[in-house]
Amino acid sequence: MHWYLQMKKKSAIMLAGMLLTSMFPAFVGSSPAYGTEVDNGCLAISGVGNVPVTSVERNQLVTINYTLDPSGTHTVTQTRDPVDIAFVADVSGSMAYHMDKDDSRTPIRLQILKDASATLTDKFTSVKMGDRLGLIKFSSDATKVLDLDTKYSNVQSEIEKFKANGSTNIDDGLAKAKTMLTASGTKPLKQIILLTDGKATVWTNENDGNKLITNDTGAKNAAKADADVLASLGIKVYTIALATPGSDEIDLDLLSYIATKTGGTAYEASSTSQLSAVFDNITKTIEAPTQLKTVTLRQPIPAGFILAPGENASNVRYDAATHEVVVNVGDINFPYSPEQDKIDLAIKLIPDTAAGDYPLQDAKVTYKDACNANRQFNINFNTQLSVSVRVLDKYDNVYIGNSVGELQRLRASDKQKQWTNKNKNSAITDIHFVDTDHSVVRISYKDGTTEQIDLKPKAPSSYELVDGNGKLINENGWHFGPGKLRSVSGSISQLPNTTVYANDDFQGNYIAGYEISVNNGNWQKQTTDGVVVPDGNGMNFKTRAFTHAISGSALTPIAGAVATGNVSLDSSGPLISWSNDIDLTKPTNDAIIYITATDDLSPVTSVRVWFDNKSLSISSSSPKMMKNGNTYAFRLSDVAGLETIEKRQGWHQIHFEATSIGGTTSTAQTPEYFVINPGPTATLKGVNYNAGEVSDKPVSITVVDEKYPVADRTFGNVKKEGYTLKAMYYAIMPSSASPEKSDWKPLTSKRLTVTTKTNTTIGTSYVFLKLVDSSNVEIVQQPFSVQFDTEQNNN
């Protein structure tokens, strides 16, 4: 039979699911915004595209959306054989419910079937292809109502008589349909329309005398087994779920399985109009199938962009030769199903590239129309993808570098922007951290240059250093110790001057405090009292600021650049001692005093010596005090007031001190004492005899002019006793040579008589006197000579 049929695209009144048969390939459409195809009777496609988000970060998902719109009309000359169709309708008890069983305002389900079935029977009547239509109803079991026939009005009449009761035995309904269709032989083409409002609840066990079994799982599995048999026989099943969308009364999975397994389509309807539309689509599929073939979308993508792994559909691939993403849409069947009324596609990319602006080229759609002609159109975007580089530091703070060279930092806690910095007009290609603290950021630019931004604080610019007396130290050199370092300040961030701050994190709230290290010791936080700097030569100290802004947490402070300094401090005075070279054998010699002053830290700068209740003194500033290493020396005669032996002799008090360059002075805790003792003196004098005379008789000599130079002396509450005569000795010698020890004889009184030796009348005798004081100093006086001539009286 030859016939002509012209079909126009319908509006989207159908529900989800449309029948895709091997007779009816898939088709896609285009948007009038980019030009409408001329309706030449061969069908066409147009389309639009959009990118919801055009500014993205590197490695962030970029989605390109497309909507293809198949359209047009198609006039065909069709010759086909008649089709046998079994309509299997559910008349279980639930078909008496309102469509929404809880809303009495909605129509009765069985009435929807009765009202909409006219569309089905009228269509078969108008086609006049000799198709045969049979009718089966099912509830707890299935019943053949009408066998296959071309009297379509009888089908409509029988449907009007339907009443609802019983359970839902889909298994028996499909089994009765199979029996009806296979009884008509291998020809013509055989198909089933199955309509139900519920789930399979009972099934028929043909191996047990067609026993009805109530079991949901068994009923579902029996219906699936029926579908498997029908698929093997080449019988397609179109399923219709008569249910409110989202209802749990219907088993959509089972209906989808039956339709897909047999090559049919699963539909849903919840009103008379929707069910009529479904019947209309099913009959169109039967009567005039055609296709738009090999529909393919090709999208050029910018260099550096890749398909997002695991995010794209299986029909999306990358063509490395053309740098395009290819989407194989496949064939589109006409008449268009609800799914093919608008076909939505998506490509998901990841920019694995430098920051920058990347133009998105037009997509190209190619296909073969219903007249077998090759067709093509473009989807124009007129947009570009702006890519920025996004990096997280170890604290989850965010760094974003964009295509114009701007670097932003967002804090981890709330992603609030902290600052923006721009030093170049070149896209940022990479951001990474060069230290374990993630406090130094290295930025790479598209022009091949790099720069680093140090987020840590600058070194402090000021501090106060005071000596042990609290006096501010403003100069180098030695100072009195120990010192204190305090009031460290003056640190700011090292961010470039081009930085624009969005909040106070890196400004007013940036410095959290300061730390001090002395002599390379542990860092300790600065306090109001300061940190002690102990005595030492060139004691090193360091200061630095720390901040919480980099990590965003007070638990993780990060310290900045270090300012260093040194100071020499000494709080302990020099060690001081004295000695002398007073020679008791030569008491009249001028004594030398030696002062030794040493300091293991700062050098000794001055020495001062006092005598006799500090009434006399001499210091190292005097040119008469000589320095040799750590020893200072001077003669007693160099001290004003001790120039002569008379002034020097006797007891003296000595008091001394030394001062180091650090300003520390050591003073002898108690004065010391020494004595200059020339020894006692006296004179021998002749009684009625003068030296140089010649005596003819014995001469009496007496001791006169006795002197004892060391007298008692008091120094404050200290009294030093003077020396007195302890003993006198004499010796009468024939010459002026010094007597031997054995020559001395005690002198018990202060007079003695000198005579000539026996049998001697002429001669000279030398009388020696030795005085011994209470300090055991022995002084031998010059001898007194006596000349004798005992014979002169005889003349």
mmCIF file of C-alpha atoms in Angstrom, residues 99-338:
data_model
loop_
_atom_site.group_PDB
_atom_site.id
_atom_site.type_symbol
_atom_site.label_atom_id
_atom_site.label_comp_id
_atom_site.label_asym_id
_atom_site.label_seq_id
_atom_site.Cartn_x
_atom_site.Cartn_y
_atom_site.Cartn_z
ATOM 1 C CA MET A 99 -5.320 9.719 40.010
ATOM 2 C CA ASP A 100 -4.038 11.162 43.284
ATOM 3 C CA LYS A 101 -5.752 8.773 45.633
ATOM 4 C CA ASP A 102 -5.652 11.366 48.421
ATOM 5 C CA ASP A 103 -7.183 14.123 46.274
ATOM 6 C CA SER A 104 -10.805 13.567 45.198
ATOM 7 C CA ARG A 105 -10.537 16.470 42.793
ATOM 8 C CA THR A 106 -8.371 14.406 40.446
ATOM 9 C CA PRO A 107 -10.098 12.121 37.874
ATOM 10 C CA ILE A 108 -10.643 8.381 38.266
ATOM 11 C CA ARG A 109 -7.831 6.360 36.686
ATOM 12 C CA LEU A 110 -10.123 3.981 34.771
ATOM 13 C CA GLN A 111 -12.009 6.962 33.361
ATOM 14 C CA ILE A 112 -8.739 8.469 32.087
ATOM 15 C CA LEU A 113 -8.125 5.207 30.224
ATOM 16 C CA LYS A 114 -11.619 5.202 28.747
ATOM 17 C CA ASP A 115 -11.426 8.860 27.637
ATOM 18 C CA ALA A 116 -7.935 8.629 26.136
ATOM 19 C CA SER A 117 -8.349 5.256 24.372
ATOM 20 C CA ALA A 118 -10.357 6.942 21.605
ATOM 21 C CA THR A 119 -7.108 8.550 20.440
ATOM 22 C CA LEU A 120 -5.647 5.081 19.950
ATOM 23 C CA THR A 121 -8.606 3.570 18.089
ATOM 24 C CA ASP A 122 -9.226 6.693 15.997
ATOM 25 C CA LYS A 123 -5.615 6.710 14.854
ATOM 26 C CA PHE A 124 -5.761 3.119 13.649
ATOM 27 C CA THR A 125 -9.021 3.952 11.880
ATOM 28 C CA SER A 126 -7.501 6.972 10.060
ATOM 29 C CA VAL A 127 -4.305 5.215 8.989
ATOM 30 C CA LYS A 128 -6.166 2.484 7.112
ATOM 31 C CA MET A 129 -3.111 0.238 6.951
ATOM 32 C CA GLY A 130 -4.974 -2.930 7.850
ATOM 33 C CA ASP A 131 -3.401 -3.054 11.338
ATOM 34 C CA ARG A 132 -5.128 -5.442 13.730
ATOM 35 C CA LEU A 133 -5.789 -4.501 17.346
ATOM 36 C CA GLY A 134 -6.570 -6.978 20.151
ATOM 37 C CA LEU A 135 -7.654 -6.260 23.733
ATOM 38 C CA ILE A 136 -6.644 -7.995 26.979
ATOM 39 C CA LYS A 137 -7.564 -6.910 30.481
ATOM 40 C CA PHE A 138 -5.887 -8.062 33.679
ATOM 41 C CA SER A 139 -6.314 -7.831 37.408
ATOM 42 C CA SER A 140 -5.740 -10.928 39.571
ATOM 43 C CA ASP A 141 -5.532 -12.812 36.276
ATOM 44 C CA ALA A 142 -5.764 -11.854 32.605
ATOM 45 C CA THR A 143 -8.646 -12.253 30.147
ATOM 46 C CA LYS A 144 -8.654 -11.928 26.387
ATOM 47 C CA VAL A 145 -11.508 -9.466 25.652
ATOM 48 C CA LEU A 146 -11.152 -9.188 21.852
ATOM 49 C CA ASP A 147 -8.936 -11.082 19.481
ATOM 50 C CA LEU A 148 -6.930 -9.316 16.809
ATOM 51 C CA ASP A 149 -9.261 -7.518 14.380
ATOM 52 C CA THR A 150 -9.574 -4.334 12.322
ATOM 53 C CA LYS A 151 -12.867 -3.439 13.985
ATOM 54 C CA TYR A 152 -11.326 -0.744 16.212
ATOM 55 C CA SER A 153 -14.662 0.586 17.406
ATOM 56 C CA ASN A 154 -15.305 -2.725 19.176
ATOM 57 C CA VAL A 155 -12.147 -2.162 21.200
ATOM 58 C CA GLN A 156 -13.357 1.245 22.271
ATOM 59 C CA SER A 157 -16.764 -0.168 23.205
ATOM 60 C CA GLU A 158 -15.261 -2.934 25.340
ATOM 61 C CA ILE A 159 -12.969 -0.501 27.142
ATOM 62 C CA GLU A 160 -16.016 1.542 28.085
ATOM 63 C CA LYS A 161 -17.387 -1.535 29.882
ATOM 64 C CA PHE A 162 -14.316 -2.059 32.104
ATOM 65 C CA LYS A 163 -14.801 -2.251 35.875
ATOM 66 C CA ALA A 164 -12.005 -2.241 38.463
ATOM 67 C CA ASN A 165 -11.295 -4.934 41.033
ATOM 68 C CA GLY A 166 -8.681 -7.496 42.082
ATOM 69 C CA SER A 167 -4.865 -7.484 42.229
ATOM 70 C CA THR A 168 -2.216 -6.773 39.577
ATOM 71 C CA ASN A 169 -0.992 -9.756 37.528
ATOM 72 C CA ILE A 170 1.265 -8.260 34.861
ATOM 73 C CA ASP A 171 2.751 -11.703 34.255
ATOM 74 C CA ASP A 172 -0.568 -13.176 33.087
ATOM 75 C CA GLY A 173 -1.390 -10.091 30.995
ATOM 76 C CA LEU A 174 1.867 -10.389 29.028
ATOM 77 C CA ALA A 175 1.481 -14.151 28.741
ATOM 78 C CA LYS A 176 -2.039 -13.784 27.242
ATOM 79 C CA ALA A 177 -0.719 -11.112 24.839
ATOM 80 C CA LYS A 178 2.083 -13.417 23.702
ATOM 81 C CA THR A 179 -0.435 -16.193 23.070
ATOM 82 C CA MET A 180 -2.667 -13.845 21.069
ATOM 83 C CA LEU A 181 0.192 -12.521 18.910
ATOM 84 C CA THR A 182 1.991 -15.803 18.259
ATOM 85 C CA ALA A 183 -1.269 -17.466 17.208
ATOM 86 C CA SER A 184 -1.294 -15.192 14.130
ATOM 87 C CA GLY A 185 1.888 -16.742 12.704
ATOM 88 C CA THR A 186 5.265 -15.177 11.994
ATOM 89 C CA LYS A 187 3.801 -12.229 10.141
ATOM 90 C CA PRO A 188 2.848 -9.448 10.474
ATOM 91 C CA LEU A 189 5.018 -7.283 12.836
ATOM 92 C CA LYS A 190 3.887 -7.813 16.442
ATOM 93 C CA GLN A 191 3.807 -5.271 19.279
ATOM 94 C CA ILE A 192 2.249 -4.864 22.743
ATOM 95 C CA ILE A 193 0.932 -1.798 24.563
ATOM 96 C CA LEU A 194 0.947 -2.438 28.355
ATOM 97 C CA LEU A 195 -0.853 0.031 30.664
ATOM 98 C CA THR A 196 -0.856 -0.282 34.459
ATOM 99 C CA ASP A 197 -1.253 1.928 37.541
ATOM 100 C CA GLY A 198 0.476 -0.278 40.074
ATOM 101 C CA LYS A 199 3.091 -2.813 40.969
ATOM 102 C CA ALA A 200 3.071 -6.495 40.099
ATOM 103 C CA THR A 201 1.590 -8.251 43.153
ATOM 104 C CA VAL A 202 0.510 -11.711 41.874
ATOM 105 C CA TRP A 203 1.731 -14.075 39.192
ATOM 106 C CA THR A 204 0.569 -17.247 37.549
ATOM 107 C CA ASN A 205 2.567 -20.430 38.066
ATOM 108 C CA GLU A 206 1.939 -22.314 34.803
ATOM 109 C CA ASN A 207 3.948 -25.277 36.114
ATOM 110 C CA ASP A 208 1.515 -25.696 38.984
ATOM 111 C CA GLY A 209 -1.842 -25.695 37.210
ATOM 112 C CA ASN A 210 -1.834 -21.940 36.605
ATOM 113 C CA LYS A 211 -1.891 -21.365 40.327
ATOM 114 C CA LEU A 212 -2.037 -17.721 41.390
ATOM 115 C CA ILE A 213 0.737 -16.767 43.812
ATOM 116 C CA THR A 214 0.716 -13.532 45.801
ATOM 117 C CA ASN A 215 4.312 -12.354 46.170
ATOM 118 C CA ASP A 216 5.669 -9.004 45.022
ATOM 119 C CA THR A 217 9.182 -10.238 44.279
ATOM 120 C CA GLY A 218 7.968 -13.346 42.485
ATOM 121 C CA ALA A 219 5.425 -11.316 40.499
ATOM 122 C CA LYS A 220 8.132 -8.866 39.384
ATOM 123 C CA ASN A 221 10.540 -11.622 38.382
ATOM 124 C CA ALA A 222 7.774 -13.422 36.448
ATOM 125 C CA ALA A 223 7.009 -10.231 34.494
ATOM 126 C CA LYS A 224 10.736 -9.788 33.693
ATOM 127 C CA ALA A 225 10.866 -13.392 32.488
ATOM 128 C CA ASP A 226 7.906 -12.639 30.174
ATOM 129 C CA ALA A 227 9.836 -9.674 28.765
ATOM 130 C CA ASP A 228 12.843 -11.883 28.086
ATOM 131 C CA VAL A 229 10.645 -14.314 26.119
ATOM 132 C CA LEU A 230 8.959 -11.507 24.152
ATOM 133 C CA ALA A 231 12.356 -10.003 23.278
ATOM 134 C CA SER A 232 13.488 -13.368 21.887
ATOM 135 C CA LEU A 233 10.350 -13.412 19.690
ATOM 136 C CA GLY A 234 10.973 -9.875 18.413
ATOM 137 C CA ILE A 235 7.838 -8.484 20.038
ATOM 138 C CA LYS A 236 8.247 -4.892 21.270
ATOM 139 C CA VAL A 237 6.428 -3.719 24.374
ATOM 140 C CA TYR A 238 5.481 -0.061 24.947
ATOM 141 C CA THR A 239 4.801 0.415 28.670
ATOM 142 C CA ILE A 240 2.598 3.167 30.092
ATOM 143 C CA ALA A 241 2.712 4.060 33.803
ATOM 144 C CA LEU A 242 -0.595 5.690 34.693
ATOM 145 C CA ALA A 243 0.495 7.419 37.882
ATOM 146 C CA THR A 244 1.130 10.728 39.578
ATOM 147 C CA PRO A 245 4.802 11.731 39.142
ATOM 148 C CA GLY A 246 6.828 10.609 42.152
ATOM 149 C CA SER A 247 4.169 8.153 43.328
ATOM 150 C CA ASP A 248 5.383 5.038 45.125
ATOM 151 C CA GLU A 249 2.413 3.055 43.821
ATOM 152 C CA ILE A 250 4.064 2.276 40.484
ATOM 153 C CA ASP A 251 7.142 0.145 39.715
ATOM 154 C CA LEU A 252 8.896 2.284 37.102
ATOM 155 C CA ASP A 253 11.987 0.078 37.200
ATOM 156 C CA LEU A 254 9.974 -2.957 36.122
ATOM 157 C CA LEU A 255 8.222 -1.076 33.292
ATOM 158 C CA SER A 256 11.536 0.356 32.097
ATOM 159 C CA TYR A 257 13.075 -3.124 32.101
ATOM 160 C CA ILE A 258 10.206 -4.565 30.011
ATOM 161 C CA ALA A 259 10.360 -1.719 27.442
ATOM 162 C CA THR A 260 14.146 -1.618 27.179
ATOM 163 C CA LYS A 261 14.524 -5.400 26.990
ATOM 164 C CA THR A 262 12.052 -5.696 24.101
ATOM 165 C CA GLY A 263 13.181 -2.578 22.220
ATOM 166 C CA GLY A 264 10.110 -0.552 23.123
ATOM 167 C CA THR A 265 9.718 2.670 25.111
ATOM 168 C CA ALA A 266 8.563 3.411 28.664
ATOM 169 C CA TYR A 267 6.040 6.254 29.041
ATOM 170 C CA GLU A 268 4.346 7.971 31.981
ATOM 171 C CA ALA A 269 0.977 9.737 32.075
ATOM 172 C CA SER A 270 -1.207 11.207 34.811
ATOM 173 C CA SER A 271 -4.073 12.769 32.829
ATOM 174 C CA THR A 272 -6.302 12.132 29.833
ATOM 175 C CA SER A 273 -4.365 14.587 27.642
ATOM 176 C CA GLN A 274 -1.024 13.065 28.567
ATOM 177 C CA LEU A 275 -2.271 9.532 27.927
ATOM 178 C CA SER A 276 -3.759 10.634 24.584
ATOM 179 C CA ALA A 277 -0.394 12.112 23.642
ATOM 180 C CA VAL A 278 1.326 8.846 24.520
ATOM 181 C CA PHE A 279 -1.131 6.876 22.309
ATOM 182 C CA ASP A 280 -0.545 9.389 19.511
ATOM 183 C CA ASN A 281 3.227 8.960 19.729
ATOM 184 C CA ILE A 282 3.014 5.193 19.755
ATOM 185 C CA THR A 283 0.872 5.157 16.607
ATOM 186 C CA LYS A 284 3.191 7.634 14.881
ATOM 187 C CA THR A 285 6.132 5.440 15.655
ATOM 188 C CA ILE A 286 4.351 2.598 14.079
ATOM 189 C CA GLU A 287 3.276 4.524 10.993
ATOM 190 C CA ALA A 288 6.097 6.768 9.720
ATOM 191 C CA PRO A 289 9.619 6.245 11.097
ATOM 192 C CA THR A 290 12.700 8.110 9.746
ATOM 193 C CA GLN A 291 16.011 9.493 11.124
ATOM 194 C CA LEU A 292 18.550 12.316 11.331
ATOM 195 C CA LYS A 293 21.790 10.361 11.229
ATOM 196 C CA THR A 294 25.292 10.541 12.721
ATOM 197 C CA VAL A 295 24.734 13.782 14.584
ATOM 198 C CA THR A 296 28.153 14.949 15.832
ATOM 199 C CA LEU A 297 29.238 18.043 17.776
ATOM 200 C CA ARG A 298 32.865 19.161 17.575
ATOM 201 C CA GLN A 299 34.127 21.808 19.979
ATOM 202 C CA PRO A 300 37.639 23.259 19.561
ATOM 203 C CA ILE A 301 39.175 23.809 23.009
ATOM 204 C CA PRO A 302 41.960 26.205 24.005
ATOM 205 C CA ALA A 303 45.473 24.887 24.420
ATOM 206 C CA GLY A 304 46.103 23.667 27.927
ATOM 207 C CA PHE A 305 42.498 22.580 28.510
ATOM 208 C CA ILE A 306 41.751 18.887 28.930
ATOM 209 C CA LEU A 307 38.667 16.765 29.380
ATOM 210 C CA ALA A 308 37.833 16.466 33.061
ATOM 211 C CA PRO A 309 38.608 12.859 34.050
ATOM 212 C CA GLY A 310 35.524 10.884 35.019
ATOM 213 C CA GLU A 311 33.170 13.831 34.486
ATOM 214 C CA ASN A 312 32.046 13.382 30.865
ATOM 215 C CA ALA A 313 29.566 11.026 29.241
ATOM 216 C CA SER A 314 30.849 7.969 27.411
ATOM 217 C CA ASN A 315 30.113 9.521 24.000
ATOM 218 C CA VAL A 316 32.501 12.445 24.677
ATOM 219 C CA ARG A 317 36.110 12.091 23.529
ATOM 220 C CA TYR A 318 39.116 14.260 22.689
ATOM 221 C CA ASP A 319 40.526 14.337 19.155
ATOM 222 C CA ALA A 320 44.218 15.137 19.614
ATOM 223 C CA ALA A 321 44.765 15.644 15.877
ATOM 224 C CA THR A 322 42.285 18.530 15.658
ATOM 225 C CA HIS A 323 42.381 19.687 19.307
ATOM 226 C CA GLU A 324 38.638 19.238 19.463
ATOM 227 C CA VAL A 325 36.228 17.564 21.840
ATOM 228 C CA VAL A 326 33.905 15.336 19.855
ATOM 229 C CA VAL A 327 30.428 14.449 21.082
ATOM 230 C CA ASN A 328 28.808 11.567 19.203
ATOM 231 C CA VAL A 329 25.089 12.292 19.522
ATOM 232 C CA GLY A 330 24.146 9.433 17.198
ATOM 233 C CA ASP A 331 20.874 9.104 15.297
ATOM 234 C CA ILE A 332 17.661 10.976 16.113
ATOM 235 C CA ASN A 333 14.373 9.228 15.344
ATOM 236 C CA PHE A 334 11.428 11.050 13.803
ATOM 237 C CA PRO A 335 8.710 11.608 14.975
ATOM 238 C CA TYR A 336 10.584 13.188 17.901
ATOM 239 C CA SER A 337 10.114 11.724 21.341
ATOM 240 C CA PRO A 338 9.923 13.876 24.524
#
